[in-house]
PDB file of C-alpha atoms in Angstrom:
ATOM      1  CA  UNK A  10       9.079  -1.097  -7.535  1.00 84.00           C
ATOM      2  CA  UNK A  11      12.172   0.984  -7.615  1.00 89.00           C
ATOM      3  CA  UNK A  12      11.344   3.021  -4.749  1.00 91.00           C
ATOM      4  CA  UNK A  13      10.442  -0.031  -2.876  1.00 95.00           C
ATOM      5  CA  UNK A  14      14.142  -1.851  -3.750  1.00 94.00           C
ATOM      6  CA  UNK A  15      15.594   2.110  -2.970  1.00 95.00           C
ATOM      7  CA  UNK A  16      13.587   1.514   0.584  1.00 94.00           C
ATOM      8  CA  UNK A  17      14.805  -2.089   1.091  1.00 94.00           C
ATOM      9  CA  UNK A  18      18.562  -0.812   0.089  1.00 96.00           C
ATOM     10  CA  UNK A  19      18.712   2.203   2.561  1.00 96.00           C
ATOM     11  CA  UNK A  20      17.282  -0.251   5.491  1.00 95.00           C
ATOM     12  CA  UNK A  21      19.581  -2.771   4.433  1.00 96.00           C
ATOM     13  CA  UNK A  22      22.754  -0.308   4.285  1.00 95.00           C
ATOM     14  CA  UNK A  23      21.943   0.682   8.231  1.00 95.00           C
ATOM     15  CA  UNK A  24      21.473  -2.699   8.932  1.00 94.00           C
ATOM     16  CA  UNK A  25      25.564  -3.237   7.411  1.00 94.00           C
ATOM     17  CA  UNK A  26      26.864  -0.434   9.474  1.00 93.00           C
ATOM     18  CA  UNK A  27      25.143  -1.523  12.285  1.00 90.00           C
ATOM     19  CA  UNK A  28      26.698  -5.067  11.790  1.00 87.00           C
ATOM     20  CA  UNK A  29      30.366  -3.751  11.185  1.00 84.00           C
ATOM     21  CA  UNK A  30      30.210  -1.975  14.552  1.00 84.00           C
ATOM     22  CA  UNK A  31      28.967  -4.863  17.060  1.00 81.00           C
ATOM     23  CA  UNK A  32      31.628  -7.045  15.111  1.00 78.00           C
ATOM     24  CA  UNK A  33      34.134  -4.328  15.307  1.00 76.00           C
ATOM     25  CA  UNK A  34      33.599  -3.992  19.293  1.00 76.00           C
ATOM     26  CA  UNK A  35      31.855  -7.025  20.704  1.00 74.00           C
ATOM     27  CA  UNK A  36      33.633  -9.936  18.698  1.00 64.00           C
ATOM     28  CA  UNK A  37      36.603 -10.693  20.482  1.00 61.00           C
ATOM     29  CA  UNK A  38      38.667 -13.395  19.402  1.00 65.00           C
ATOM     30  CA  UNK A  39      40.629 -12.631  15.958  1.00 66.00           C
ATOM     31  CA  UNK A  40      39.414 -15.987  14.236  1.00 65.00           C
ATOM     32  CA  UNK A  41      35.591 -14.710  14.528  1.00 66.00           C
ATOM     33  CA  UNK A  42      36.692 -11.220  13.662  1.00 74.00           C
ATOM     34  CA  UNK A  43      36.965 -12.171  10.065  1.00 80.00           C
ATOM     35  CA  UNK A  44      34.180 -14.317   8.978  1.00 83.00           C
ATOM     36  CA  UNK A  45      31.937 -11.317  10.848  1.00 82.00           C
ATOM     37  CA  UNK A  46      34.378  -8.780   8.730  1.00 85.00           C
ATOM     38  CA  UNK A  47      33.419 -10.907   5.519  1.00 89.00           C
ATOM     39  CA  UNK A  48      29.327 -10.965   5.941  1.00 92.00           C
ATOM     40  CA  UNK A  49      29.578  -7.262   6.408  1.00 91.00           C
ATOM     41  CA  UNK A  50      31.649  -6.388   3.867  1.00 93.00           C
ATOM     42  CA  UNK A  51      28.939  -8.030   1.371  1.00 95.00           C
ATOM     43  CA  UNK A  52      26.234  -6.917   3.470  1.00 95.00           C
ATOM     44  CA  UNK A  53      27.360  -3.529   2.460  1.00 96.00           C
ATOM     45  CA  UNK A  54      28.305  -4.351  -0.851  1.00 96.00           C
ATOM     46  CA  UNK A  55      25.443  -6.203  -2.049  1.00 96.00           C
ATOM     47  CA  UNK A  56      23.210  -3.352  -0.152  1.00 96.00           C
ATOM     48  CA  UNK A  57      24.614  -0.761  -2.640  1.00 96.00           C
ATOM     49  CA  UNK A  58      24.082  -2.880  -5.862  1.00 96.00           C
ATOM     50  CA  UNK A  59      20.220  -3.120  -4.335  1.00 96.00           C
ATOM     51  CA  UNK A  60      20.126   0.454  -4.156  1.00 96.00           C
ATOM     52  CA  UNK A  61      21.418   0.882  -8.005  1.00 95.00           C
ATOM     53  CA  UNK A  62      19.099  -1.520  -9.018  1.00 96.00           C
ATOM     54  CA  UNK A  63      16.352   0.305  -7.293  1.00 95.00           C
ATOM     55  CA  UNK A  64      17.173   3.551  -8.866  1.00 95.00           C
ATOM     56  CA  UNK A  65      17.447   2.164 -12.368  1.00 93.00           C
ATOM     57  CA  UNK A  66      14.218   0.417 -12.089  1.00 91.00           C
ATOM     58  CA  UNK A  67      12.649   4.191 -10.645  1.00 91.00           C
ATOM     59  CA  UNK A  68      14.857   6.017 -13.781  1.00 90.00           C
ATOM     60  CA  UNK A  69      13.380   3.547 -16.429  1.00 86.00           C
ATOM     61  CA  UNK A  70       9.772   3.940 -15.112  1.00 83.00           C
ATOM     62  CA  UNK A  71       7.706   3.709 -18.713  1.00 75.00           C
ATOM     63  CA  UNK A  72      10.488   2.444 -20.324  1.00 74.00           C
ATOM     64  CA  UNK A  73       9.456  -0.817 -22.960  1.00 68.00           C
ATOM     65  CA  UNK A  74      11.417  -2.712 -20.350  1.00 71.00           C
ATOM     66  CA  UNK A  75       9.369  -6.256 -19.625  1.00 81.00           C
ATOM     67  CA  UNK A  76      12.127  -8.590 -19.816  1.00 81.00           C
ATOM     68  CA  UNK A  77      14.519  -5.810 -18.157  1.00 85.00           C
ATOM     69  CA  UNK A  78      11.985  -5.158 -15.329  1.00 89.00           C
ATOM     70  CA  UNK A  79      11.460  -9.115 -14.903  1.00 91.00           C
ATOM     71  CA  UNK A  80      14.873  -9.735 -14.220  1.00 94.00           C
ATOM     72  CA  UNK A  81      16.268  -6.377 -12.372  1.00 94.00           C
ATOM     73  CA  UNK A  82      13.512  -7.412  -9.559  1.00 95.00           C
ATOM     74  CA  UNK A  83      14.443 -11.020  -9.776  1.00 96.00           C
ATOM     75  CA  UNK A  84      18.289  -9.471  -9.322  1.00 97.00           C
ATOM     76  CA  UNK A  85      17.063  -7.378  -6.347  1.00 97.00           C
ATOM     77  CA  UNK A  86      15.180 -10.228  -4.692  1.00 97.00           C
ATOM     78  CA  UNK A  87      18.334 -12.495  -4.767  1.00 97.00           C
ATOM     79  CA  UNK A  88      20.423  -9.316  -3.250  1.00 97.00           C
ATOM     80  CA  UNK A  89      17.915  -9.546  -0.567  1.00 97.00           C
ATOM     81  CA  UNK A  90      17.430 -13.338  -0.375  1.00 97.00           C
ATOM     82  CA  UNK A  91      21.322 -13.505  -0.421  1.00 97.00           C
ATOM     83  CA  UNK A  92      22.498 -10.834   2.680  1.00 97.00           C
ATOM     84  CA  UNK A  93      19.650 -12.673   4.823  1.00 95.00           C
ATOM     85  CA  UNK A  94      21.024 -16.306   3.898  1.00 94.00           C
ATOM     86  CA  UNK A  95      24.897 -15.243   3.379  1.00 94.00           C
ATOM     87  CA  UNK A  96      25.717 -12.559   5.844  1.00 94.00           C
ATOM     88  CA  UNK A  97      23.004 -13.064   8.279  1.00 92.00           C
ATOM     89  CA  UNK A  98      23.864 -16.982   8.730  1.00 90.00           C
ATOM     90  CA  UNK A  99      27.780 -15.339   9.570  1.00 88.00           C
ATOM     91  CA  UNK A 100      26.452 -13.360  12.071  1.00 87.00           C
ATOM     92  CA  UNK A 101      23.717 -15.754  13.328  1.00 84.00           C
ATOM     93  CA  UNK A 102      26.656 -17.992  13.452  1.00 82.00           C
ATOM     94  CA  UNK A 103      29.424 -16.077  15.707  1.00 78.00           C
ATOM     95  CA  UNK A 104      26.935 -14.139  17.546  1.00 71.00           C
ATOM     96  CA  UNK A 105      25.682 -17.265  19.036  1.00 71.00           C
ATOM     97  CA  UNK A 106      22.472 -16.667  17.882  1.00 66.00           C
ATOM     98  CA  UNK A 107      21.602 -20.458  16.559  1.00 64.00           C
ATOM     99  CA  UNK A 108      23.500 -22.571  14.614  1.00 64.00           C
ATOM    100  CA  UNK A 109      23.011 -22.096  10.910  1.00 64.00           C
ATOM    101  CA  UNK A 110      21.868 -25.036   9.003  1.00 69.00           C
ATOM    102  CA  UNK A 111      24.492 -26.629   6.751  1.00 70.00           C
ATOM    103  CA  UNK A 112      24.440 -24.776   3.385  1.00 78.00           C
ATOM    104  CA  UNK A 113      22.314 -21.773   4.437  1.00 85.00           C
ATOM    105  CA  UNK A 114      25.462 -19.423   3.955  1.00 89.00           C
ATOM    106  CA  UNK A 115      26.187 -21.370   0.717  1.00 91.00           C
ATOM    107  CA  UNK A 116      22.821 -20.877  -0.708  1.00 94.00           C
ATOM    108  CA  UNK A 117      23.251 -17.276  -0.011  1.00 94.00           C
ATOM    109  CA  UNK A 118      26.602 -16.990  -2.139  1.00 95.00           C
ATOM    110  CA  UNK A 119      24.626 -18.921  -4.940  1.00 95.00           C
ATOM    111  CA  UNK A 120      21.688 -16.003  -4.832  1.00 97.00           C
ATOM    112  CA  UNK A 121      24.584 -13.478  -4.881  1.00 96.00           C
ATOM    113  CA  UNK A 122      25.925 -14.607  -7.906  1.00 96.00           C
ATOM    114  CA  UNK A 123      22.346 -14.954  -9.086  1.00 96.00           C
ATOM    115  CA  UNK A 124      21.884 -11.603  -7.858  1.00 96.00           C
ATOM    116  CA  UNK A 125      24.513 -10.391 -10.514  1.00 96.00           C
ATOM    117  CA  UNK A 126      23.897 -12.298 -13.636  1.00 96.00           C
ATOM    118  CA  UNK A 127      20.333 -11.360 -13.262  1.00 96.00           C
ATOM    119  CA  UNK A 128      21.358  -7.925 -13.275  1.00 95.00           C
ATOM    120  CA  UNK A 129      23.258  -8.509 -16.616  1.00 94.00           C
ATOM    121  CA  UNK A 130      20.296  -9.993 -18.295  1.00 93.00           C
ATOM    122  CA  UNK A 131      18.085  -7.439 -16.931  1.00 92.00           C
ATOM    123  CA  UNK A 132      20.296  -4.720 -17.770  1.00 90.00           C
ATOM    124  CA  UNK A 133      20.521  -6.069 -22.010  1.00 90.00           C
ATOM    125  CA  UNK A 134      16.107  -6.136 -21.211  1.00 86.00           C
ATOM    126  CA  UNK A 135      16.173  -2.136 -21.061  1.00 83.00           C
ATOM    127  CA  UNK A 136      15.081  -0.228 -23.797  1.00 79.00           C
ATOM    128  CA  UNK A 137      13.476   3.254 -24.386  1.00 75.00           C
TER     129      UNK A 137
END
């Protein structure tokens, strides 16, 4: 799985720069400039902890690492699950896409933060 989550990180990183640059040149009016500058910011952010998740999971490959394993994907899903619902409900939002449904941007902060502390319990799950 770790070279999948590595995959899924290096898609997801384009993706952020991508992002950055149409809100750097296409949104216009300051007050939408910074919830786009937000949802990239932890695009990119939350792209890089997917990618260090991903290469622990390839490094500990054989490891005696069930619970560790069990919750470093659960972490990586919730990175995932939480750009989509967090940062891509910003952008949906001021790029006129469609409106976001109330608490779709919410319930991607919650899987960040889920993202995180399951990345602390997997991380005390590793051992050689």
């Amino acid at each position: 799985m770790g070279r999948f989550w590595i995959f899924i990180a290096a898609v997801l990183g384009a993706l952020s720069v991508a992002a950055g640059a149409i809100g750097a040149h296409e949104v216009t009016a300051d007050a939408s400039r910074q919830p786009f500058a937000t949802a990239s910011v932890y695009h990119t952010m939350h792209s890089l902890a997917l990618l260090g998740v991903g290469v622990v999971l390839f490094i500990s490959q054989g490891w005696r690492t069930h619970v560790g394993t069990i919750f470093l994907n659960l972490a990586a899903l919730l990175f995932v699950a939480g750009i989509i619902l967090f940062s891509g409900g910003i952008y949906a939002r001021h790029a006129e896409i469609f409106a976001t449904p109330f608490g779709v941007v919410p319930a991607g902060g919650v899987a960040l933060i889920g993202g995180w502390l399951a990345l602390a319990i997997g991380a005390l799950g590793l051992r050689r």
